[in-house]
Coordinates of C-alpha atoms and ligand atoms in Angstrom, one line a residue:
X287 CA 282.8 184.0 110.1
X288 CA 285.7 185.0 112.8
X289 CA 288.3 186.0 110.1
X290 CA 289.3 189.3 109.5
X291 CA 290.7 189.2 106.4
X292 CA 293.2 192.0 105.0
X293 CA 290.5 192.8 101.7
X294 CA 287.0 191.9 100.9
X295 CA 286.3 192.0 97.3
X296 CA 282.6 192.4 96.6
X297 CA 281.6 191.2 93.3
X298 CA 283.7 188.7 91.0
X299 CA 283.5 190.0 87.6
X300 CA 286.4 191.6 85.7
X301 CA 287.4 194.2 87.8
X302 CA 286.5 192.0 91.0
X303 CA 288.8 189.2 89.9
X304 CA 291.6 190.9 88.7
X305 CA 291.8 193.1 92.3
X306 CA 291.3 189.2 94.0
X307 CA 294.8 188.6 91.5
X308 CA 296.6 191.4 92.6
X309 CA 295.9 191.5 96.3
X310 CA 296.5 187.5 96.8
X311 CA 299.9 188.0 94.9
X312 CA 300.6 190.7 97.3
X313 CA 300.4 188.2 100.3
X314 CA 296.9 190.1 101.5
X315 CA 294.2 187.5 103.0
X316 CA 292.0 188.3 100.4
X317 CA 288.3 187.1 100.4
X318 CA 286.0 187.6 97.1
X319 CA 282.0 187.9 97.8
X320 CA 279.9 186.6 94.8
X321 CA 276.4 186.3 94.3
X322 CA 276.1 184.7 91.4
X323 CA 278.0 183.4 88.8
X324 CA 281.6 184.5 88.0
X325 CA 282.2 187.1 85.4
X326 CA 279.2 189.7 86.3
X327 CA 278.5 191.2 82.7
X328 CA 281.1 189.2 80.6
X329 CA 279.3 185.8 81.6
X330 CA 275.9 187.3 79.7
X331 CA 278.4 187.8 76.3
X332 CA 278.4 185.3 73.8
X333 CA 282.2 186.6 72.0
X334 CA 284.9 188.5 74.1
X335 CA 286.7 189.3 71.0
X336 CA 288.2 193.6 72.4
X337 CA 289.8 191.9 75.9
X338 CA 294.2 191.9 75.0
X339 CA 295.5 188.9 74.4
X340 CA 292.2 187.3 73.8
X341 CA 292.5 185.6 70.6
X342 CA 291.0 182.1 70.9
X343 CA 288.1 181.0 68.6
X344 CA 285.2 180.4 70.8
X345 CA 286.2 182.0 73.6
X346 CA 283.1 183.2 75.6
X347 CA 282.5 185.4 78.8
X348 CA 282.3 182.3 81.1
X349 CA 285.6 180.6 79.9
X350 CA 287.6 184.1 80.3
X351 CA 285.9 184.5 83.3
X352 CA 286.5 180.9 84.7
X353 CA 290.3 181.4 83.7
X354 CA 290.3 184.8 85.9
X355 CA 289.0 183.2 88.8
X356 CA 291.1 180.4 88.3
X357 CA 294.1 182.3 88.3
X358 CA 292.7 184.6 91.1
X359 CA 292.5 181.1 93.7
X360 CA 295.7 180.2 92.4
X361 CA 297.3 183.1 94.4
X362 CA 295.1 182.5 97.8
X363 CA 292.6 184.5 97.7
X364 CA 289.3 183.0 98.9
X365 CA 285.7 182.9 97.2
X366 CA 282.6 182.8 99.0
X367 CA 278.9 182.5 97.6
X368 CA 277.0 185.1 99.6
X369 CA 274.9 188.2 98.9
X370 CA 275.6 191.2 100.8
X371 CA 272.8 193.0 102.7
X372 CA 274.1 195.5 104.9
X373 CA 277.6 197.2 105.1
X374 CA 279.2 198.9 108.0
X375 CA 282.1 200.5 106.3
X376 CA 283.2 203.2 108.4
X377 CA 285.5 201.7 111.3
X378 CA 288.9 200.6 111.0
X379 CA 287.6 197.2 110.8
X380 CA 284.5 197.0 108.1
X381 CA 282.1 194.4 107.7
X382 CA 279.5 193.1 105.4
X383 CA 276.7 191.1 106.3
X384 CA 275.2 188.4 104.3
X385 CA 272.6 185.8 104.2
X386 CA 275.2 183.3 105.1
X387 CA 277.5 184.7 107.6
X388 CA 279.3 188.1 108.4
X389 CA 282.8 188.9 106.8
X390 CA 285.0 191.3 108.1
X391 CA 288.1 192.7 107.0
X392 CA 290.6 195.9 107.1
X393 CA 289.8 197.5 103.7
X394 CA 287.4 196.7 101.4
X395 CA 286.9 196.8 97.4
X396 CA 283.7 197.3 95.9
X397 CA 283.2 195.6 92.7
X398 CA 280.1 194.7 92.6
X399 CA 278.7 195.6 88.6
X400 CA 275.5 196.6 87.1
X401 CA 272.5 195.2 86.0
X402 CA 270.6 195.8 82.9
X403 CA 268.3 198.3 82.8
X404 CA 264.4 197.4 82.4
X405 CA 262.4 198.4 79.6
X406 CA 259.6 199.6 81.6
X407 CA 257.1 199.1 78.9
X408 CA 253.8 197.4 79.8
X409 CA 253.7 194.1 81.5
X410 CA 257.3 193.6 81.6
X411 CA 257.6 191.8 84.6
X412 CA 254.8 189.4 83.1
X413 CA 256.9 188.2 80.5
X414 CA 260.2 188.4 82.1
X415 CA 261.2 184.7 81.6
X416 CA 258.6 183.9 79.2
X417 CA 260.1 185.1 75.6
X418 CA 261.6 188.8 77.7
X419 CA 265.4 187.9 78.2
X420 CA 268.3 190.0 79.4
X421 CA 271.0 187.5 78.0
X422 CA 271.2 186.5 74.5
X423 CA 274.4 183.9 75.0
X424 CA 271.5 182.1 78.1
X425 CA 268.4 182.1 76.1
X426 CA 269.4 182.7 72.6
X427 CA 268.9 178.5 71.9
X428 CA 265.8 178.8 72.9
X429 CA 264.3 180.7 69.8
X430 CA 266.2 178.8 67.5
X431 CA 264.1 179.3 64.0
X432 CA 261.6 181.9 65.7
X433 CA 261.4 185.6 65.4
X434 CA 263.3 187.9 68.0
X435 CA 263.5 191.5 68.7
X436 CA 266.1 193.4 69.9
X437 CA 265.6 196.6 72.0
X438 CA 269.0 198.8 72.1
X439 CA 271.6 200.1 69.8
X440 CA 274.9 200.1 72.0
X441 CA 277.8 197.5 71.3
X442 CA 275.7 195.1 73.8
X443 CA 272.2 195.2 71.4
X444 CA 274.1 194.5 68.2
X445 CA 276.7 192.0 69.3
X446 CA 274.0 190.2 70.8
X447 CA 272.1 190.9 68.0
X448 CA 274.6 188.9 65.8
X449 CA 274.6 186.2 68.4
X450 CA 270.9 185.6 67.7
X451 CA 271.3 185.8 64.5
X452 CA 273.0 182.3 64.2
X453 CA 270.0 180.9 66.1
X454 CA 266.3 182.9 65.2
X455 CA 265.1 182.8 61.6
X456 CA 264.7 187.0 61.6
X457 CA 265.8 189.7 64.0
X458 CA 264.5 192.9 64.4
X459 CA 266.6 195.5 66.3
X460 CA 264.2 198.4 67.8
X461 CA 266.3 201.6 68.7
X462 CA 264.8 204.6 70.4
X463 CA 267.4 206.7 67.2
X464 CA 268.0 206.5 63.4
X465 CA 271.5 205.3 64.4
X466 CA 273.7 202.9 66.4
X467 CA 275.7 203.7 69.1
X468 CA 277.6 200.5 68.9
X469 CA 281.5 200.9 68.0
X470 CA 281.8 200.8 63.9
X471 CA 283.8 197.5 63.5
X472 CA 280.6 195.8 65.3
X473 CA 277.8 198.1 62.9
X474 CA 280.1 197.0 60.0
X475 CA 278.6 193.0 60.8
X476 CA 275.6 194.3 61.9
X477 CA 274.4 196.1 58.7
X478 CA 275.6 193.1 56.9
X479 CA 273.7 190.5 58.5
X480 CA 271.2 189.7 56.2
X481 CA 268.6 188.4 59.3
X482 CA 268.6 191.7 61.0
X483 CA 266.3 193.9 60.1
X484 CA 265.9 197.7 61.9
X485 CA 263.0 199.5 63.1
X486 CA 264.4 203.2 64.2
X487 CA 263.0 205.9 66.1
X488 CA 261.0 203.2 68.1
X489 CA 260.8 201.8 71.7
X490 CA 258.8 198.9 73.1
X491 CA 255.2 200.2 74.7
X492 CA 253.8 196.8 75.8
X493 CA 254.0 192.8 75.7
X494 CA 251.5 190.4 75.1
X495 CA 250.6 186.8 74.7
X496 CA 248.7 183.7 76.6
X497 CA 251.9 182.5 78.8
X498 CA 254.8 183.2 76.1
X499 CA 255.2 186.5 74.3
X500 CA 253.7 186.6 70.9
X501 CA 253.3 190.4 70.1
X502 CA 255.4 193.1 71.0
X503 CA 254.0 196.4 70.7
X504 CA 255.9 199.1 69.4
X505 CA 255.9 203.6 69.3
X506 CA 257.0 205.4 67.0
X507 CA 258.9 208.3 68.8
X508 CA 258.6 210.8 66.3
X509 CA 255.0 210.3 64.9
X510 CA 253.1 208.5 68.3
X511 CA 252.3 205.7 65.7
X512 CA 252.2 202.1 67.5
X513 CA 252.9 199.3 65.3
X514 CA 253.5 195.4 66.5
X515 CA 255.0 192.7 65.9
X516 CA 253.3 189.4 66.0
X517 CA 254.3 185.8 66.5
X518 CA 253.1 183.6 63.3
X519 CA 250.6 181.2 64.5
X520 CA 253.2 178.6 63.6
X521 CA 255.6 179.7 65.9
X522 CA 253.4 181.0 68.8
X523 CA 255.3 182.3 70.5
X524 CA 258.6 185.3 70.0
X525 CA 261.9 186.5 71.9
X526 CA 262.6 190.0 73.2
X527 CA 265.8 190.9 74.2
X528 CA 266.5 194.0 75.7
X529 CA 269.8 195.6 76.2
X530 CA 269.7 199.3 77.2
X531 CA 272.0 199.9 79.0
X532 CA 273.1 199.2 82.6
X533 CA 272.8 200.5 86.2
X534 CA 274.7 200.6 89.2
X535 CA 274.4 197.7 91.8
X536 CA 275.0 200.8 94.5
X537 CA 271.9 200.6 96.2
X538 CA 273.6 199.3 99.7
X539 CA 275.9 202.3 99.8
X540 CA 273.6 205.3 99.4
X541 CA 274.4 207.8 101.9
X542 CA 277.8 206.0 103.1
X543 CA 279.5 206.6 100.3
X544 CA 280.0 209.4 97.7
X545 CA 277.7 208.8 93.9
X546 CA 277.3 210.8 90.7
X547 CA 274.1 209.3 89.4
X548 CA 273.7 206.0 91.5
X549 CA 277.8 205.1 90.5
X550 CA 280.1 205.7 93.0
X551 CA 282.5 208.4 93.0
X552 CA 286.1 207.8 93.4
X553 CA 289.7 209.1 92.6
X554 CA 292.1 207.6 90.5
X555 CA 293.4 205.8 92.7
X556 CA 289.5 203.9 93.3
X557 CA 289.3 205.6 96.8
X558 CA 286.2 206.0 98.0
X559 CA 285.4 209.2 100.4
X560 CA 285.8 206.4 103.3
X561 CA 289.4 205.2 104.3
X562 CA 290.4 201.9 103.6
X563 CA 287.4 201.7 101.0
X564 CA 287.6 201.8 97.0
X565 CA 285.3 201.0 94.2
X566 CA 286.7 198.9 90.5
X567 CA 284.7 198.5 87.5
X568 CA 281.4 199.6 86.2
X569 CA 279.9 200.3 89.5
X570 CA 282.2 203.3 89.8
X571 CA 281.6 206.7 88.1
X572 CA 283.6 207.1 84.9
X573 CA 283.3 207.6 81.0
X574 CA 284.5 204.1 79.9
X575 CA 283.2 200.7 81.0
X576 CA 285.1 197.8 79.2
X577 CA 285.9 194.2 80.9
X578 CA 289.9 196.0 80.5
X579 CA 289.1 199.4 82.1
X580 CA 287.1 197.2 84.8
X581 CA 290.3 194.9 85.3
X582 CA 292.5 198.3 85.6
X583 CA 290.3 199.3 88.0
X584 CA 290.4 196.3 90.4
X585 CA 294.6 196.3 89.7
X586 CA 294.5 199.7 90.9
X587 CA 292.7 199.4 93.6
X588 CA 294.3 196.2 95.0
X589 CA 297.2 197.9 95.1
X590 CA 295.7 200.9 96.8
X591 CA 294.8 198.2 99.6
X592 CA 297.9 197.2 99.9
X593 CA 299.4 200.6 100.7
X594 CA 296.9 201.3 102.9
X595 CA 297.6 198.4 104.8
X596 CA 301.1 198.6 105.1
X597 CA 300.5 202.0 106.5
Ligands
NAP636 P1 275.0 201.6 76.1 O1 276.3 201.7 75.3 O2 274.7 202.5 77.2 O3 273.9 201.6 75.1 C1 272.5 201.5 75.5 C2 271.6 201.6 74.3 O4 270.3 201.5 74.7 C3 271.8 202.9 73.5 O5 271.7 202.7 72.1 C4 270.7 203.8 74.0 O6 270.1 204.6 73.1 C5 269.6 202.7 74.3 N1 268.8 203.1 75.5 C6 269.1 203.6 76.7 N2 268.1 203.8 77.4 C7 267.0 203.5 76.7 C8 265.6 203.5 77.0 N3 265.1 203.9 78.2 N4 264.8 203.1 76.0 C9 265.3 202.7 74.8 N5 266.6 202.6 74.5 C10 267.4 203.0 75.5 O7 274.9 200.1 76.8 P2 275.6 198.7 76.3 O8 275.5 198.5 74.8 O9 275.0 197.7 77.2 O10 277.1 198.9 76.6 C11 277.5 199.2 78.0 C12 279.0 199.5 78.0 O11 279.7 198.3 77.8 C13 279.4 200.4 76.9 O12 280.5 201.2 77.4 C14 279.9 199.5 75.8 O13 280.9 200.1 75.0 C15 280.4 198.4 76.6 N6 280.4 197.1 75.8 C16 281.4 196.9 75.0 C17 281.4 195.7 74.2 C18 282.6 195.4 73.4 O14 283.4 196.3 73.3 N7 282.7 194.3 72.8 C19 280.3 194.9 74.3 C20 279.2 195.2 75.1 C21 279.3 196.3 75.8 P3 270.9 206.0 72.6 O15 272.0 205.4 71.7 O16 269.9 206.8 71.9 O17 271.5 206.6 73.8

């Protein structure tokens, strides 16, 4: 790809789309740079019910994110399907290198999420796929009228906790503390969801099973005791869902740009230590990440590109 465009957006969740909204209303050529599917994190939540204005029944991730991106092409700016390999971000002109093609472009906003964090209990990557699922709005239908877990206790673990509950006969949520994390309003359902059972103090040692999962085994923190939890031999087979926590998709930057613990470090204005560079969303270093501090973010920084532009 010839083009230099004004802005590269890398990443179309949130905070990705929303800087793809400001910079094409600003009359930038804008590109955005997606991997996957739109949305990043909000596509894997089955109820967006804390994002302003959002108050339609049934409104998931997806549809919010679909209407983002929507209104995002609606003011120019392009979306391509690539994932990024390499970045040279230091000249005046940067560029990022995909699998597909090489896009260039005068600054650059790096949007480009987290991913959840593994359990790293024992065979995990065996059973990845085969009852271990990151995504409770994907494979929640799948264990309809089965037995799940639930590894977490943040606002992702029991949301998606009550998500489950609509479709798995029982629900047990394992949480490495005696108490949730998760915001009150959300605990409020949560401890009132008859399904959904607790086990505290506990984290998942090790999966088993012939092909699907069917026992998930469990350790006490406190005492050392394991304990597990078994499929029924009329089910066969049961669901794990993990959700705890997230981590940087940051990798590709490491010693170009600036980064408290793997996020990248910025100023409030989304600059990166490199000119002409900022970083939106969760993949930056801050104390709240929300799909509406991730959209402020790629506002921000949009903006940010625009002045540096003009300049
Ligand atoms: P989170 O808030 O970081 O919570 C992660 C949970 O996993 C915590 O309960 C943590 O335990 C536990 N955990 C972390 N590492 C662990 C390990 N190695 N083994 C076992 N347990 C571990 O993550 P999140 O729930 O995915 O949320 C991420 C961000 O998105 C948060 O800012 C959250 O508020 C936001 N979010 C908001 C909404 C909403 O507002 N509707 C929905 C989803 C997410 P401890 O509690 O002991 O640390």
């Amino acid at each position: 790809m010839h083009e230099i465009y004004d802005v590269i957006i890398l990443g179309a969740g949130p905070a990705g789309l929303t800087a793809g909204l400001y910079a094409g209303r600003g009359g930038l050529r804008t590109l955005i740079l997606e991997k996957g599917q739109d949305g990043g994190q909000i596509s894997l939540s089955s109820d967006v019910e804390n994002y302003p204005g959002q108050t339609a029944a049934g409104e998931t991730g997806v549809s919010l994110a679909a209407r983002m991106a929507e209104q995002a092409a609606r003011f120019g700016a392009d979306r391509c399907s690539d994932t990024i390999q390499s970045a040279e971000l230091d000249g005046s002109v940067k560029a990022l290198a995909g699998l597909y093609g090489t896009y260039r472009a005068k600054a650059v906003i790096i949007a480009a999420g987290a991913h959840p964090r593994p359990i790293g209990c024992e065979n995990e990557a065996q059973f990845t796929g085969r009852g271990l699922s990151f995504c409770a709005t994907c494979d929640a239908p799948f264990f309809r009228g089965l037995e799940v877990c639930v590894a977490g206790g943040g606002d992702s673990a029991a949301e998606e906790a009550l998500h489950l509950a609509k479709f798995a006969r029982r629900v047990t949520v394992i949480h490495r503390r005696d108490r949730l994390r998760a915001a009150q309003s959300i605990q409020d359902k949560v401890f009132s969801e008859p399904k959904i059972t607790f086990l505290w103090d506990s984290v998942v040692q090790r999966l088993d099973g012939g092909g699907a999962l069917s026992k998930v085994t469990v350790k006490n923190v406190k005492t050392g005791a394991l304990t597990s939890i078994e499929a029924s031999q009329a089910d066969g087979m049961l669901g794990l869902f993990a959700f705890i926590g997230y981590l940087p998709n940051s990798q590709l930057f490491e010693g170009m740009l600036d980064m408290e613990n793997g996020y990248i470090r910025t100023d409030e204005n989304m600059c990166t230590n490199l000119p002409g560079v900022y970083a939106a969303g969760d993949i930056r270093a801050k104390n709240v990440r929300q799909a509406v501090t991730a959209a402020a973010d790629g506002a921000i920084a949009a903006i940010q590109a625009s002045r540096f532009l003009q300049q």
